[in-house]
Amino acid sequence: MKLAWHEWRAGFRPGDALVVGGGLLACVLFALVFWQGGVARWAEVRAGGKVVARLSLDQPAKLNVDGPLGRTEVHIEPGRARVYSDPGPRQYCVLQGWLTRAGAVAICAPNEVSLRLLGDTSTYDTLNY
Amino acid sequence: MTRSTTELPVTDADVRIARYAAAAIALSVAEAAIPLPLPGVKPGLGNIITLVVLARWGWREAAWVALLRVFAASLVLGQFLAPGFFLSLSGAVISLAVLALARHLPARWFGPVSHSVLAAFGHFAGQILIARLWLVPHDGIFYLVPVFALAAVVFGTVNGLVADYLLRHAPPRAGG
């Protein structure tokens, strides 16, 4: 039994191409619909539990937030944001680097500052859910 | 030994269904040995048999073969009544419903490949439904939908081509 290419292709009728094409189109549409939610559009900065700033990720910005230990500096670039510097002893939020996905959070607990990225639809926050 | 008082006449169709189902079960079990990157994404080789039976013997027998495969393969693999079994079952039921409609498509234009891709989407829809309602009651599961859909197209096409090949090379329709 030799498997020739043209023999396999014979199984492919005109409507089949339509169905397969439609299936691929559905894949692309699904990807657009279900993978868009992960795109971050806003950066929310909190200090002492209160929202102090909500900035669009469309353009670069720098923001200084004062907490009990001192000044935390947040940098924003198109599509991403990070805590640039923080007076906290362990620097976890700084070491996290750039946040790019909606729902990502960097928490500078000692200085009571947090940076969180938001998409168009709210996602579960992984700390409380 | 006393002869049983109840008679269970075995028809040709019964024998045929049993043979096809055995082939489908063997394919399902063999497939379970293939390592796969993501749970839920698998080729579904047993469905090749369902497609062949659908084309040669009609929907009723295809439904028998598909459902027997789901039950027997899960028993063999130790999955019976486990979550994987319910995923298979709902996938098989929905894809059989899809096939009941798809087989009325004009045969000149739509062959086993179309049936296979549509049935694969049926499987995928049935599984994601059960998974969302019961196993992972969280919208996070929809993140995988594009991956499942792509798998449905790819494996559906391949299975359909194999089924078509078998149909063209099988001996003419006889008892088995």
Coordinates of C-alpha atoms in Angstrom, one line a residue:
Chain A
M1 CA 0.0 0.0 0.0
K2 CA 1.8 3.1 -1.3
L3 CA 0.5 6.4 -0.1
A4 CA 0.6 8.9 -3.0
W5 CA 0.0 12.5 -2.4
H6 CA -2.6 12.8 -5.2
E7 CA -4.6 10.0 -3.6
W8 CA -4.8 11.9 -0.3
R9 CA -5.8 15.0 -2.1
A10 CA -8.6 13.2 -3.9
G11 CA -10.4 13.0 -0.5
F12 CA -10.5 16.7 -0.5
R13 CA -13.7 17.9 -2.1
P14 CA -14.5 21.6 -2.9
G15 CA -16.9 21.9 0.1
D16 CA -14.3 20.4 2.3
A17 CA -11.9 23.3 1.6
L18 CA -14.8 25.6 2.6
V19 CA -15.3 23.8 5.9
V20 CA -11.6 23.6 6.7
G21 CA -11.2 27.3 5.8
G22 CA -14.2 28.2 7.9
G23 CA -12.6 26.2 10.8
L24 CA -9.4 28.1 10.5
L25 CA -11.3 31.4 10.4
A26 CA -13.1 30.3 13.5
C27 CA -9.7 29.7 15.2
V28 CA -8.6 33.2 14.3
L29 CA -11.8 34.7 15.6
F30 CA -11.6 32.7 18.8
A31 CA -8.0 33.9 19.3
L32 CA -9.0 37.5 18.8
V33 CA -12.0 37.2 21.1
F34 CA -10.4 35.2 23.9
W35 CA -6.9 36.4 23.8
Q36 CA -7.7 40.1 23.7
G37 CA -8.8 40.1 27.3
G38 CA -5.2 39.6 28.4
V39 CA -4.0 42.8 26.8
A40 CA -3.3 45.5 29.5
R41 CA -4.7 48.9 28.8
W42 CA -4.6 50.7 32.2
A43 CA -2.2 50.9 35.1
E44 CA -3.7 51.4 38.5
V45 CA -1.6 52.6 41.4
R46 CA -2.7 52.4 45.0
A47 CA -1.2 53.8 48.1
G48 CA -2.5 52.8 51.5
G49 CA -5.3 50.9 49.8
K50 CA -6.7 53.9 47.9
V51 CA -6.4 54.3 44.2
V52 CA -4.2 57.3 43.6
A53 CA -3.8 57.1 39.9
R54 CA -5.2 55.3 36.9
L55 CA -3.1 55.9 33.8
S56 CA -3.5 54.7 30.2
L57 CA -0.7 52.5 28.9
D58 CA -0.9 54.4 25.6
Q59 CA 1.9 56.8 26.4
P60 CA 5.0 56.9 28.7
A61 CA 4.6 58.5 32.1
K62 CA 6.4 58.6 35.4
L63 CA 4.6 58.8 38.7
N64 CA 5.9 59.3 42.3
V65 CA 3.8 58.0 45.1
D66 CA 4.6 58.7 48.8
G67 CA 4.1 56.0 51.4
P68 CA 5.1 55.6 55.0
L69 CA 8.7 54.7 54.1
G70 CA 9.3 57.2 51.4
R71 CA 8.8 57.6 47.7
T72 CA 7.9 54.8 45.2
E73 CA 8.5 55.6 41.6
V74 CA 6.4 54.0 38.9
H75 CA 7.3 54.1 35.2
I76 CA 4.9 53.5 32.4
E77 CA 5.6 52.8 28.8
P78 CA 3.3 51.9 25.9
G79 CA 1.8 48.5 26.8
R80 CA 3.8 48.0 30.1
A81 CA 4.5 49.4 33.5
R82 CA 7.0 48.7 36.4
V83 CA 7.9 49.9 39.8
Y84 CA 11.2 51.7 39.1
S85 CA 12.3 52.3 42.7
D86 CA 11.0 51.7 46.1
P87 CA 12.3 52.2 49.6
G88 CA 11.2 48.8 50.8
P89 CA 14.0 46.5 52.2
R90 CA 13.5 43.5 49.9
Q91 CA 12.6 45.2 46.6
Y92 CA 10.3 42.5 45.5
C93 CA 8.1 44.8 43.5
V94 CA 11.1 46.4 41.8
L95 CA 12.6 43.0 40.9
Q96 CA 9.4 41.9 39.2
G97 CA 10.4 44.2 36.4
W98 CA 8.0 45.1 33.6
L99 CA 4.4 44.0 33.9
T100 CA 2.7 43.4 30.6
R101 CA -0.5 41.4 31.1
A102 CA -3.8 42.5 32.5
G103 CA -4.2 41.3 36.0
A104 CA -0.5 41.5 36.8
V105 CA 0.3 43.1 40.1
A106 CA 3.5 44.4 41.8
I107 CA 3.1 45.0 45.5
C108 CA 5.5 47.1 47.5
A109 CA 4.0 46.0 50.9
P110 CA 6.3 47.9 53.2
N111 CA 5.6 51.2 51.6
E112 CA 1.9 50.2 51.0
V113 CA 2.0 50.9 47.3
S114 CA 0.8 48.6 44.6
L115 CA 0.8 48.7 40.8
R116 CA -1.8 46.7 38.9
L117 CA -2.5 46.4 35.2
L118 CA -6.1 46.3 34.0
G119 CA -7.6 45.1 30.7
D120 CA -10.9 46.1 29.2
T121 CA -12.6 43.3 31.1
S122 CA -11.9 42.8 34.7
T123 CA -10.0 39.6 35.4
Y124 CA -9.9 37.7 38.7
D125 CA -7.2 38.9 41.0
T126 CA -5.1 35.9 41.8
L127 CA -4.5 36.9 45.4
N128 CA -8.1 36.9 46.6
Y129 CA -9.9 34.5 44.3
Chain B
M1 CA -26.2 -26.7 31.2
T2 CA -29.8 -25.6 30.9
R3 CA -30.6 -23.7 27.7
S4 CA -31.5 -20.1 28.3
T5 CA -35.2 -19.5 27.8
T6 CA -34.5 -16.0 26.3
E7 CA -33.4 -15.9 22.8
L8 CA -31.2 -13.0 21.7
P9 CA -30.9 -13.3 17.9
V10 CA -27.7 -11.7 16.6
T11 CA -28.3 -9.8 13.4
D12 CA -25.7 -9.0 10.7
A13 CA -25.8 -5.4 11.9
D14 CA -24.9 -6.5 15.5
V15 CA -21.9 -8.4 14.3
R16 CA -20.8 -5.4 12.1
I17 CA -21.2 -2.9 14.9
A18 CA -19.3 -5.1 17.2
R19 CA -16.4 -5.4 14.7
Y20 CA -16.2 -1.7 14.0
A21 CA -16.5 -0.8 17.6
A22 CA -13.6 -3.2 18.4
A23 CA -11.5 -1.4 15.8
A24 CA -12.5 2.0 17.3
I25 CA -11.7 0.9 20.8
A26 CA -8.3 -0.5 19.8
L27 CA -7.5 2.9 18.2
S28 CA -8.6 4.8 21.3
V29 CA -6.5 2.7 23.6
A30 CA -3.5 2.9 21.3
E31 CA -4.0 6.7 21.2
A32 CA -3.9 6.9 25.0
A33 CA -0.3 5.9 24.8
I34 CA 0.7 8.9 22.8
P35 CA 2.0 11.7 25.0
L36 CA 0.2 15.0 24.4
P37 CA 1.2 18.5 25.5
L38 CA -2.2 19.6 26.7
P39 CA -5.1 17.6 28.3
G40 CA -8.0 17.5 26.0
V41 CA -6.0 17.9 22.8
K42 CA -5.8 14.5 21.1
P43 CA -6.2 13.1 17.6
G44 CA -9.4 11.2 18.2
L45 CA -8.3 8.3 15.9
G46 CA -11.4 6.3 17.0
N47 CA -13.5 8.8 15.2
I48 CA -12.1 7.6 11.9
I49 CA -14.1 4.4 12.4
T50 CA -17.2 6.4 13.2
L51 CA -16.8 8.3 9.9
V52 CA -16.3 5.1 7.9
V53 CA -19.4 3.5 9.4
L54 CA -21.4 6.7 8.8
A55 CA -20.5 6.7 5.2
R56 CA -21.1 3.0 4.6
W57 CA -23.9 2.1 7.0
G58 CA -25.6 5.2 8.1
W59 CA -26.0 7.3 11.2
R60 CA -27.7 4.8 13.5
E61 CA -24.8 2.4 13.3
A62 CA -22.3 5.1 13.5
A63 CA -23.9 6.3 16.8
W64 CA -23.7 2.7 18.2
V65 CA -20.1 2.4 17.3
A66 CA -19.2 5.9 18.7
L67 CA -21.0 5.3 22.0
L68 CA -19.8 1.8 22.5
R69 CA -16.3 3.1 21.9
V70 CA -16.7 5.8 24.6
F71 CA -17.9 3.3 27.1
A72 CA -15.6 0.4 26.4
A73 CA -12.5 2.5 25.9
S74 CA -13.0 4.2 29.2
L75 CA -13.5 0.8 30.9
V76 CA -10.3 -0.5 29.4
L77 CA -8.4 2.6 30.3
G78 CA -9.8 2.8 33.9
Q79 CA -11.5 6.1 33.1
F80 CA -15.1 4.9 33.4
L81 CA -17.2 7.6 35.3
A82 CA -14.0 9.7 35.8
P83 CA -14.1 13.3 34.4
G84 CA -12.4 12.2 31.2
F85 CA -15.2 9.8 30.5
F86 CA -17.9 12.5 30.8
L87 CA -15.8 14.8 28.5
S88 CA -15.6 12.0 25.9
L89 CA -19.3 11.2 26.3
S90 CA -20.6 14.8 25.9
G91 CA -18.1 15.3 23.0
A92 CA -19.4 12.1 21.3
V93 CA -23.1 13.0 21.8
I94 CA -22.7 16.5 20.4
S95 CA -20.6 15.4 17.5
L96 CA -23.1 12.7 16.6
A97 CA -25.8 15.4 16.6
V98 CA -23.6 17.5 14.3
L99 CA -23.1 14.5 12.0
A100 CA -26.8 13.8 11.9
L101 CA -27.1 17.2 10.2
A102 CA -23.8 17.2 8.3
R103 CA -24.5 13.9 6.5
H104 CA -27.3 15.7 4.6
L105 CA -24.8 18.0 3.0
P106 CA -24.5 17.3 -0.8
A107 CA -22.0 14.4 -1.2
R108 CA -20.6 15.9 -4.4
W109 CA -19.2 18.8 -2.5
F110 CA -18.8 17.6 1.1
G111 CA -17.0 14.4 1.9
P112 CA -15.7 12.7 5.0
V113 CA -13.2 15.6 5.6
S114 CA -16.1 18.0 6.1
H115 CA -17.9 15.5 8.3
S116 CA -14.7 15.0 10.3
V117 CA -13.9 18.6 10.9
L118 CA -17.5 19.4 11.8
A119 CA -17.6 16.4 14.2
A120 CA -14.3 17.5 15.7
F121 CA -15.8 20.9 16.4
G122 CA -18.7 19.0 18.0
H123 CA -16.4 17.1 20.2
F124 CA -14.6 20.2 21.2
A125 CA -17.9 22.1 21.9
G126 CA -19.2 19.2 24.0
Q127 CA -16.0 19.0 26.0
I128 CA -15.6 22.7 26.7
L129 CA -19.3 22.8 27.8
I130 CA -18.8 20.1 30.4
A131 CA -15.5 21.5 31.4
R132 CA -16.9 25.0 31.9
L133 CA -20.1 23.9 33.7
W134 CA -18.6 21.3 35.9
L135 CA -14.8 20.8 36.0
V136 CA -13.4 24.3 35.7
P137 CA -16.3 26.6 36.6
H138 CA -14.2 29.6 35.6
D139 CA -13.9 31.7 32.4
G140 CA -10.2 31.1 32.4
I141 CA -10.9 27.9 30.4
F142 CA -11.9 29.9 27.4
Y143 CA -8.3 31.0 27.2
L144 CA -7.6 27.6 25.6
V145 CA -10.5 27.7 23.2
P146 CA -8.3 28.8 20.2
V147 CA -5.9 26.0 20.8
F148 CA -8.7 23.4 21.0
A149 CA -10.3 24.9 17.8
L150 CA -7.0 24.6 15.9
A151 CA -6.6 21.0 17.1
A152 CA -10.1 20.3 15.9
V153 CA -9.3 21.6 12.4
V154 CA -6.0 19.8 12.1
F155 CA -6.9 16.5 13.5
G156 CA -10.4 16.7 11.9
T157 CA -8.8 17.1 8.5
V158 CA -6.3 14.3 9.0
N159 CA -8.9 11.9 10.3
G160 CA -11.3 12.8 7.5
L161 CA -8.6 12.1 4.9
V162 CA -7.8 8.8 6.5
A163 CA -11.5 7.8 6.6
D164 CA -11.9 8.8 2.9
Y165 CA -8.8 6.8 2.0
L166 CA -10.2 3.7 3.9
L167 CA -13.6 4.1 2.2
R168 CA -12.0 4.2 -1.3
H169 CA -9.8 1.2 -0.6
A170 CA -12.0 -0.9 1.4
P171 CA -13.6 -3.9 -0.3
P172 CA -17.2 -3.2 -1.5
R173 CA -19.9 -3.2 1.1
A174 CA -20.5 -6.7 2.3
G175 CA -21.4 -8.3 5.7
G176 CA -18.6 -6.7 7.6

